[in-house]
Amino acid sequence: MNPQVSAFKLLPSVDKLLQKKSLADVIEVLGHDVVKLKVRAAIDQMRNAIAANDLSVIEQLESPSFIESLCVKIADDLNQESASTLVSVFNLTGTVIHTNLGRARMPKEAVLAMSAAASQATNLEFDLETGKRGDRDSHLEKCLCEMTGAEAATVVNNNAAAVVIVLNSLALQKEVLISRGELVEIGGAFRIPDVMKSASCILKEVGTTNRTHLRDFSDAITESTGLIMKVHTSNYEIRGFTKSVSETELSELSRQTKIPFVSDLGSGTLVDLRQYGLPYEPTVKDTLDAGADLVMFSGDKLLGGPQAGIIVGKRELVEKIKRNPLKRALRIDKVTLAGLVEVINLYKDPRRLSKRLPILKDLTRPLSDINALAERVLPLFESILEGQAAVSVEECKSQIGSGALPLDLLESRAIAIRPVADRAGKDAFLTSLSLQFRRLPKPVVGRLHDGALIFDLRCLYDEEGFVNQLENLKTV
Ligand SMILES: *Cc1c(COP(=O)(O)O)cnc(C)c1O
């Protein structure tokens, strides 16, 4: 018989393939219809290939294992197509709170609470005593107030939202005074002048980039002033001939003029980090004690919790924010809230915090620990890259990240990969090597710096998982 004709006869039917055991799992997970479409497309493709006299397909059809391998391939393709593109990665960038890598890892207490809140009904906005409508902020307000000395608290989606809603609630169509030294860009679209516009406020810059005095603020106050604001310069520092106006001075001015004074702390922390050997970062309580009427800070920066924006301070002002229709648009969801409550509860016992809160554990990890880990994994890197690159354990500095303490770096250790001296196309080699690390089952993200691929091991804990998958790179 003509091979083309016999090949058409060998083509399996859709129903026959759908009966195969190797497709049973994907049918169970994705449903019959999805798999059927894919199977039909595969058969159509083969039919077209035969019609085009594609001999390779004709040969394949004659192989006894053909149907089985076709089903396995269809199942693999379907699994891959339906897999989430959001995956866990190893953050070996050296930036502990890495915004693009999802910032803080959550403590297990928070993860459990989040899972429970996600899978069950909760009393999110329901008062169990009265049986009437409750307030979602109530679950956090008490402990936030206890910890910071604030009168009231409310929580929104993130700190950017906190800033927007504070501005919009307290200074709509009014001028907001802010020092020229604090016109921060946090990254991408979050720039103070733009935020002012989107909150329908008028930015009134005072002072100069390096020096701003109290009189710059007091001279700028007019009928149209709605708010005095301070923004923590989280990702830079102005050094040299500088002067900024302290919170105490601004709050004094605020009291005299009856214009509220608010402070965007950015990262913000509830405890004095010096007790863990870290540099000082103003705490929320310090800022309120200095007289700020409201303080805004992030949930997922130094606090170490889920993405959220927390606003604490004067009750009257917090109430105004809660009445703003934007509050509904920016409110925190139940899963985040459940996690945040647990994270804040951990702060009640600061002495155990560095063991229980992953962010603090990362930031305070002993250098000897990181160094020992580096020495243990070094030989594996060496064997993988033998002849192609020199690998060594190097001193490096980790950054806290996300705008916290930009100039304070933590002593750490890295695996550094440098292409061998006589190698041509070193940059291309390093770029391609870093791509291969990012294509591992659990992607490994490092950084390219000074002609080397650097993996800072500060945030690596799952040593076994890490080492096991490196075997995949043996073929580089
Ligand atoms: C990070 C930061 C923000 C934005 O906070 P998100 O939680 O990322 O929305 C706002 N202001 C300052 C000063 C910051 O550092």
CSV table of C-alpha atoms in Angstrom, one decimal, residues 12-27 35 38-40 42-43 46 60 64-79:
chain,number,residue,atom,x,y,z
A,12,PRO,CA,-5.6,7.1,16.2
A,13,SER,CA,-9.1,8.4,17.0
A,14,VAL,CA,-9.6,11.2,19.5
A,15,ASP,CA,-11.7,8.9,21.7
A,16,LYS,CA,-9.0,6.2,21.7
A,17,LEU,CA,-6.4,8.6,23.0
A,18,LEU,CA,-8.7,10.0,25.6
A,19,GLN,CA,-9.0,6.5,27.1
A,20,LYS,CA,-5.3,6.3,27.7
A,21,LYS,CA,-4.0,6.1,31.2
A,22,SER,CA,-1.3,8.7,30.6
A,23,LEU,CA,-4.0,11.3,30.0
A,24,ALA,CA,-6.2,10.4,33.0
A,25,ASP,CA,-4.5,12.8,35.4
A,26,VAL,CA,-4.7,15.9,33.2
A,27,ILE,CA,-8.4,15.0,32.5
A,35,VAL,CA,-7.8,17.7,26.9
A,38,LYS,CA,-5.6,19.4,22.5
A,39,VAL,CA,-5.8,15.8,21.4
A,40,ARG,CA,-7.9,16.7,18.4
A,42,ALA,CA,-2.5,16.9,17.7
A,43,ILE,CA,-4.3,14.4,15.4
A,46,MET,CA,-0.5,14.7,12.0
A,60,GLN,CA,6.6,7.8,13.8
A,64,PRO,CA,4.8,0.7,18.6
A,65,SER,CA,5.4,3.2,21.4
A,66,PHE,CA,4.0,6.1,19.3
A,67,ILE,CA,0.6,6.5,20.9
A,68,GLU,CA,2.0,6.3,24.4
A,69,SER,CA,4.6,9.0,23.8
A,70,LEU,CA,2.1,11.2,22.0
A,71,CYS,CA,-0.2,11.1,25.1
A,72,VAL,CA,2.7,11.8,27.5
A,73,LYS,CA,3.7,14.8,25.4
A,74,ILE,CA,0.1,16.1,25.3
A,75,ALA,CA,-0.1,15.8,29.1
A,76,ASP,CA,3.3,17.5,29.6
A,77,ASP,CA,2.3,20.4,27.3
A,78,LEU,CA,-1.1,20.8,29.0
A,79,ASN,CA,0.5,20.8,32.4
